[in-house]
PDB file of C-alpha atoms and ligand atoms in Angstrom:
ATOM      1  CA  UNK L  37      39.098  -1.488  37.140  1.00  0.00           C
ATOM      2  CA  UNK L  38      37.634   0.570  34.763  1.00  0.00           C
ATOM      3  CA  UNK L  39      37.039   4.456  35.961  1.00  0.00           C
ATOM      4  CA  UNK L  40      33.448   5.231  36.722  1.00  0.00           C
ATOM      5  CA  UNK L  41      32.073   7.626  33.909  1.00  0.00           C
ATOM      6  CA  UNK L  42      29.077  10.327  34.226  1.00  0.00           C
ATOM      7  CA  UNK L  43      26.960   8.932  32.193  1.00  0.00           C
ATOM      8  CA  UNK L  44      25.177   5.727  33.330  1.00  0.00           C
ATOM      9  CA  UNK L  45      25.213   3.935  29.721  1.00  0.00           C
ATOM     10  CA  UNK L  46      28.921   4.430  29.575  1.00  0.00           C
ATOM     11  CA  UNK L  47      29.445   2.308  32.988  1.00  0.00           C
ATOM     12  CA  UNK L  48      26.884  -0.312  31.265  1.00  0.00           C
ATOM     13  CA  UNK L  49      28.840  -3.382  30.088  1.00  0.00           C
ATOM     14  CA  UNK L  50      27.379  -3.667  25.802  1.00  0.00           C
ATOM     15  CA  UNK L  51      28.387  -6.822  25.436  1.00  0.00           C
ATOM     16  CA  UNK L  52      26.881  -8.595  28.160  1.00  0.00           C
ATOM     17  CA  UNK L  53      23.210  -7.079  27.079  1.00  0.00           C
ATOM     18  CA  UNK L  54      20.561  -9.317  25.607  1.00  0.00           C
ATOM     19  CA  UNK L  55      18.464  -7.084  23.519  1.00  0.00           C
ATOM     20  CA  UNK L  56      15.453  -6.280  23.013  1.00  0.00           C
ATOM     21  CA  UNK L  57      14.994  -5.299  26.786  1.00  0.00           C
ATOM     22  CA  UNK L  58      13.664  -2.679  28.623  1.00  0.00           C
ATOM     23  CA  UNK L  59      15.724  -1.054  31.277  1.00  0.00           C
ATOM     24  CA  UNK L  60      15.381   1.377  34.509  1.00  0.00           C
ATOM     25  CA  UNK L  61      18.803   3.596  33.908  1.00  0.00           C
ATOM     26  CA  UNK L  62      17.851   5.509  37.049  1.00  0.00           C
ATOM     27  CA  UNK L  63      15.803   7.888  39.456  1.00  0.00           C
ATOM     28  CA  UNK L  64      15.874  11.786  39.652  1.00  0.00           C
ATOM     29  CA  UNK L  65      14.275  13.686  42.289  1.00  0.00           C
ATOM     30  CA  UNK L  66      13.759  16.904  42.142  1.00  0.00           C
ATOM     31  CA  UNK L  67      13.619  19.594  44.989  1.00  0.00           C
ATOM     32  CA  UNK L  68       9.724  18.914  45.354  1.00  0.00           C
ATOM     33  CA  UNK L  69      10.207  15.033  45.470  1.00  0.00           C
ATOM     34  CA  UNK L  70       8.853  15.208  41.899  1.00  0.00           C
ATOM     35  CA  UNK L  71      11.134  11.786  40.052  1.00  0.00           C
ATOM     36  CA  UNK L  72      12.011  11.358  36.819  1.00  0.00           C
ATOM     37  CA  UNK L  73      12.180   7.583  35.606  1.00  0.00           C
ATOM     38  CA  UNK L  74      14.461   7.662  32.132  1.00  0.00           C
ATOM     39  CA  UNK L  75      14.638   3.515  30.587  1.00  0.00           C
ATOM     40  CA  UNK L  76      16.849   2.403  27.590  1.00  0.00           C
ATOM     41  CA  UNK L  77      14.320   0.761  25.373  1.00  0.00           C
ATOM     42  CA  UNK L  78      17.083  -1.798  23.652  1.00  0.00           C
ATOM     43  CA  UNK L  79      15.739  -2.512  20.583  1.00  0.00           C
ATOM     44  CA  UNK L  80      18.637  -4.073  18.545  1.00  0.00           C
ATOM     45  CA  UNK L  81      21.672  -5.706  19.988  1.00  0.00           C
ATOM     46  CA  UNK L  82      24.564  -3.607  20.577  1.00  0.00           C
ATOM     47  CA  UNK L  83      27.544  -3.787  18.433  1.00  0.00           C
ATOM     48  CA  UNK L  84      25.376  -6.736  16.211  1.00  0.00           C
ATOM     49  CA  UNK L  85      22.615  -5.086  14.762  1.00  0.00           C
ATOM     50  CA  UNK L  86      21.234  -1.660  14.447  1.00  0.00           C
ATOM     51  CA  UNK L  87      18.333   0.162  13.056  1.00  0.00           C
ATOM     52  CA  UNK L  88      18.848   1.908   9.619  1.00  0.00           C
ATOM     53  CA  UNK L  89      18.466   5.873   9.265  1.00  0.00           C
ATOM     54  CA  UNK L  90      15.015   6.079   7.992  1.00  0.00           C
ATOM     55  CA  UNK L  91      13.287   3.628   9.840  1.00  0.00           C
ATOM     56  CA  UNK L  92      14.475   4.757  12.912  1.00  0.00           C
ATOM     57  CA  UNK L  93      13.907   8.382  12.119  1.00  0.00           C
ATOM     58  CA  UNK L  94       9.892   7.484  11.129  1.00  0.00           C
ATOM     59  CA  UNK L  95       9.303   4.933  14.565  1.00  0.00           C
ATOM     60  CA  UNK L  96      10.818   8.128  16.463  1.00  0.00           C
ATOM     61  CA  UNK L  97       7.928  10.918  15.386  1.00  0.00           C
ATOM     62  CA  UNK L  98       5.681   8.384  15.127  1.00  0.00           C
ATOM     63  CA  UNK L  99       6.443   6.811  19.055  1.00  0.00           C
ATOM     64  CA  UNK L 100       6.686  10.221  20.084  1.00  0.00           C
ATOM     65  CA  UNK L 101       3.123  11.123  18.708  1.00  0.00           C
ATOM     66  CA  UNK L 102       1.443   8.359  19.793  1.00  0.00           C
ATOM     67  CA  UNK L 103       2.797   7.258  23.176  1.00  0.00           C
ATOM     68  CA  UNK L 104       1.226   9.973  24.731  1.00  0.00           C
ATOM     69  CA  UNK L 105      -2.194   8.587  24.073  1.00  0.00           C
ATOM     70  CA  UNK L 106      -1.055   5.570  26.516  1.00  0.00           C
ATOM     71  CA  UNK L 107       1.167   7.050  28.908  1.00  0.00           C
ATOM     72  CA  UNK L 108       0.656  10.291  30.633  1.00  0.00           C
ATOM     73  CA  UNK L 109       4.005  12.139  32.028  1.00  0.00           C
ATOM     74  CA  UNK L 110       6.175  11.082  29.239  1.00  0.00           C
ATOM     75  CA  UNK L 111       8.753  13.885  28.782  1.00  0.00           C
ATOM     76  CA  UNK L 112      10.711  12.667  26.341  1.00  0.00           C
ATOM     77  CA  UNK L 113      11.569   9.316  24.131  1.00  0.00           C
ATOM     78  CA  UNK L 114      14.817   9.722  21.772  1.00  0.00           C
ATOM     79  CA  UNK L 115      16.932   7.554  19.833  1.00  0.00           C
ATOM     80  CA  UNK L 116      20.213   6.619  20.482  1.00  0.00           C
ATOM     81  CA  UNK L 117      23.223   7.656  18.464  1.00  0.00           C
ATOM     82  CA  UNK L 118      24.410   4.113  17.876  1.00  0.00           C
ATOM     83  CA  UNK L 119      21.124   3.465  16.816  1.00  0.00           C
ATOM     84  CA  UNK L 120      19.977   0.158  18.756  1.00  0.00           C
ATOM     85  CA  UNK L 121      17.443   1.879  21.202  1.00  0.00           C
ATOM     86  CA  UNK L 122      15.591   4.781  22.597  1.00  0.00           C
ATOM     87  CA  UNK L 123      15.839   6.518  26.022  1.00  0.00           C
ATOM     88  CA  UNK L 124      11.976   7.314  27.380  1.00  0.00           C
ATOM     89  CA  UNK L 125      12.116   9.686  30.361  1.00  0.00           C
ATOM     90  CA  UNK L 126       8.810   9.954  32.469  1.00  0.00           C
ATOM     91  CA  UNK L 127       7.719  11.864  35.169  1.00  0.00           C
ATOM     92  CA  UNK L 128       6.236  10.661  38.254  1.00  0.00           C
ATOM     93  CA  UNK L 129       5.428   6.666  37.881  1.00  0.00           C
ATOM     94  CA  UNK L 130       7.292   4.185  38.705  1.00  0.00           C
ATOM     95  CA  UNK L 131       5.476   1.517  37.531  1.00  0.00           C
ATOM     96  CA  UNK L 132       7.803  -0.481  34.667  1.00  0.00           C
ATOM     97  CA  UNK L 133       4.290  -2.230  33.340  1.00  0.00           C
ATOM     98  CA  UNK L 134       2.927   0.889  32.434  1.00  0.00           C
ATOM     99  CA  UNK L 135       6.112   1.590  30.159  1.00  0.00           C
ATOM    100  CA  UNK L 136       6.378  -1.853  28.569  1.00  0.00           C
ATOM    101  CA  UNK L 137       2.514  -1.615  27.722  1.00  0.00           C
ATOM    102  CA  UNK L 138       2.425   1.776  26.779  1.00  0.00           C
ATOM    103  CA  UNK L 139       5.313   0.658  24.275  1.00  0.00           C
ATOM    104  CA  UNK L 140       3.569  -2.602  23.258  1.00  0.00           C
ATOM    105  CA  UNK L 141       0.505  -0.306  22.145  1.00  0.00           C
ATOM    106  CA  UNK L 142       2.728   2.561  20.727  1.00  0.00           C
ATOM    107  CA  UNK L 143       4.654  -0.406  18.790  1.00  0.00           C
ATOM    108  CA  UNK L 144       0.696  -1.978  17.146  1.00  0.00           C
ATOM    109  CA  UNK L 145       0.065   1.894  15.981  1.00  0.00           C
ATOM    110  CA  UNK L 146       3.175   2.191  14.159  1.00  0.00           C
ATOM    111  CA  UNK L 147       2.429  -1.195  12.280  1.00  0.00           C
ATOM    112  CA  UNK L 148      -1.415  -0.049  11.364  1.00  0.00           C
ATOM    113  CA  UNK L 149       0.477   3.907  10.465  1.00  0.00           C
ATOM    114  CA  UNK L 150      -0.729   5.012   7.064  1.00  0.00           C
ATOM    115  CA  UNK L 151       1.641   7.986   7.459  1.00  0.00           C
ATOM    116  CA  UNK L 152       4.780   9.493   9.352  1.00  0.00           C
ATOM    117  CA  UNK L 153       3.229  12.654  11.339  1.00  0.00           C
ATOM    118  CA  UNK L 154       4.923  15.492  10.908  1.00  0.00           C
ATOM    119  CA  UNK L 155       6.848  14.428   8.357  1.00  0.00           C
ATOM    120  CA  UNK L 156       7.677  17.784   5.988  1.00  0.00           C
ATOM    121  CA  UNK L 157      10.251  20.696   6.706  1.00  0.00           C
ATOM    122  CA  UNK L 158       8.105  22.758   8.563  1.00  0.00           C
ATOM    123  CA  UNK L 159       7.965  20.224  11.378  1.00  0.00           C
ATOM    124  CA  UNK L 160      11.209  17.975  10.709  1.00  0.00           C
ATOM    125  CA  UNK L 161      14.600  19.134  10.291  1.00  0.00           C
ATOM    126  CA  UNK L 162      15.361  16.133   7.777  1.00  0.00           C
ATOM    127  CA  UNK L 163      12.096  15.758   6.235  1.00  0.00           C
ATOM    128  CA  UNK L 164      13.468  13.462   3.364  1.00  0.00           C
ATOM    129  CA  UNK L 165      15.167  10.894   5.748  1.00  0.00           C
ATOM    130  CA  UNK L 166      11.909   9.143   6.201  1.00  0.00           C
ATOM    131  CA  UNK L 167      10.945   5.379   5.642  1.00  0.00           C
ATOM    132  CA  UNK L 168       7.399   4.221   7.045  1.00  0.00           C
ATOM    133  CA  UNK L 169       7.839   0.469   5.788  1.00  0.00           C
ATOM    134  CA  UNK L 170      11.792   0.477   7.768  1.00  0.00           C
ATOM    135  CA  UNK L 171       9.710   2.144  10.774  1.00  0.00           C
ATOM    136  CA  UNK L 172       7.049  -1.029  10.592  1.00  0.00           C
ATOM    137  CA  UNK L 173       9.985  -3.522  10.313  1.00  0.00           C
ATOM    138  CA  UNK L 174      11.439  -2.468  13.750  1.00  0.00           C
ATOM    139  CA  UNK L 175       8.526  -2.299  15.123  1.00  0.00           C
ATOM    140  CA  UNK L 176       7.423  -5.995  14.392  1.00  0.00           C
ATOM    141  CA  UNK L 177      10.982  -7.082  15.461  1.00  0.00           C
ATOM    142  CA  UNK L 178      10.441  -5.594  18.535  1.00  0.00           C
ATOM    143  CA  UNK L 179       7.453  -7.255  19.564  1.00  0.00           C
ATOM    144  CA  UNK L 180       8.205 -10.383  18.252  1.00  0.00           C
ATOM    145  CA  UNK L 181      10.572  -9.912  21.701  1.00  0.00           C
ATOM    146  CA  UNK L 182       8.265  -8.773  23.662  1.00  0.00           C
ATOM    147  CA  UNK L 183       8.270 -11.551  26.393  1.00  0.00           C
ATOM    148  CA  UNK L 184      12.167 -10.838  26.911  1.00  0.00           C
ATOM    149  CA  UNK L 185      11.823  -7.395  27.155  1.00  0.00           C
ATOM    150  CA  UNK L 186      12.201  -7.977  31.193  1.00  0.00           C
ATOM    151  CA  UNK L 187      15.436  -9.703  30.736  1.00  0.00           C
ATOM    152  CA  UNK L 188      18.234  -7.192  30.475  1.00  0.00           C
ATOM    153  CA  UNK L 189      20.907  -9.428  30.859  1.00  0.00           C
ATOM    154  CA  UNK L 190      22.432 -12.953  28.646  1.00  0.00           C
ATOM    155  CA  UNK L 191      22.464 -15.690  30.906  1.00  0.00           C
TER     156      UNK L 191
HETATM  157 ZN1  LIG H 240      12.236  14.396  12.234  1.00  0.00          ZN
END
């Protein structure tokens, strides 16, 4: 038996994942009953494939712009370190269609981007690590998978 870890990802079996999936990680509620709702948006199979530097550094400011013009109460989307998702925390709605088509419209703007906002020193702190075409490539992966993106788990 394997000890039971703080962090919810850790106690998450990577090999048994079938990416690209979208996942509830878990519920906080906060002393006013206010919940936070944070998903792991698996975009690459773990320990298989991952996104490269760049790419994943564009889709980030540009999913973090532009979410928020489909989803209201998002607090936060990040990548991960191992670079084969994102975690998107929002506040206050539990409904997992509103994520996964507030990601399927976030995912069209990055392929019709003609830029990476805030892409320059003043508003990045690694303005040169940028790649718009790498950012487009994971996005069309992506939602080439969209009908799996229910399906957290290999058969
Ligand atoms: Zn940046």
């Amino acid at each position: 038996m394997v000890k039971k870890m703080n962090v919810e990802s850790f106690n998450l079996d990577h090999t048994k994942v079938s990416a690209p999936y979208v996942r509830l990680v878990g519920v906080t509620t906060g002393q006013h009953n206010d919940k936070v709702y944070k998903y792991d948006i698996r975009f690459c199979q773990p320990n298989k494939d991952h996104m490269e530097m760049a790419g994943l550094h564009s889709i980030e400011h540009l999913m973090a712009e532009n979410i928020r013009n489909h989803m209201s109460n998002v607090l936060d989307i990040s990548p991960m370190g191992c670079q084969t998702g994102f975690y998107l925390s929002v506040l206050n709605n539990d409904q997992f269609e509103d994520v996964t088509a507030a990601l399927e419209k976030t995912l069209n703007d990055v392929l019709e981007a003609t830029e990476v906002p805030a892409c320059n020193e003043v508003q990045c702190g690694w303005a040169a690590n940028h790649s718009l075409e790498g950012a487009k490539e994971i996005a069309a992966n992506m939602l080439d998978g969209k009908d799996e993106w229910h399906i957290v788990f290999a058969e």
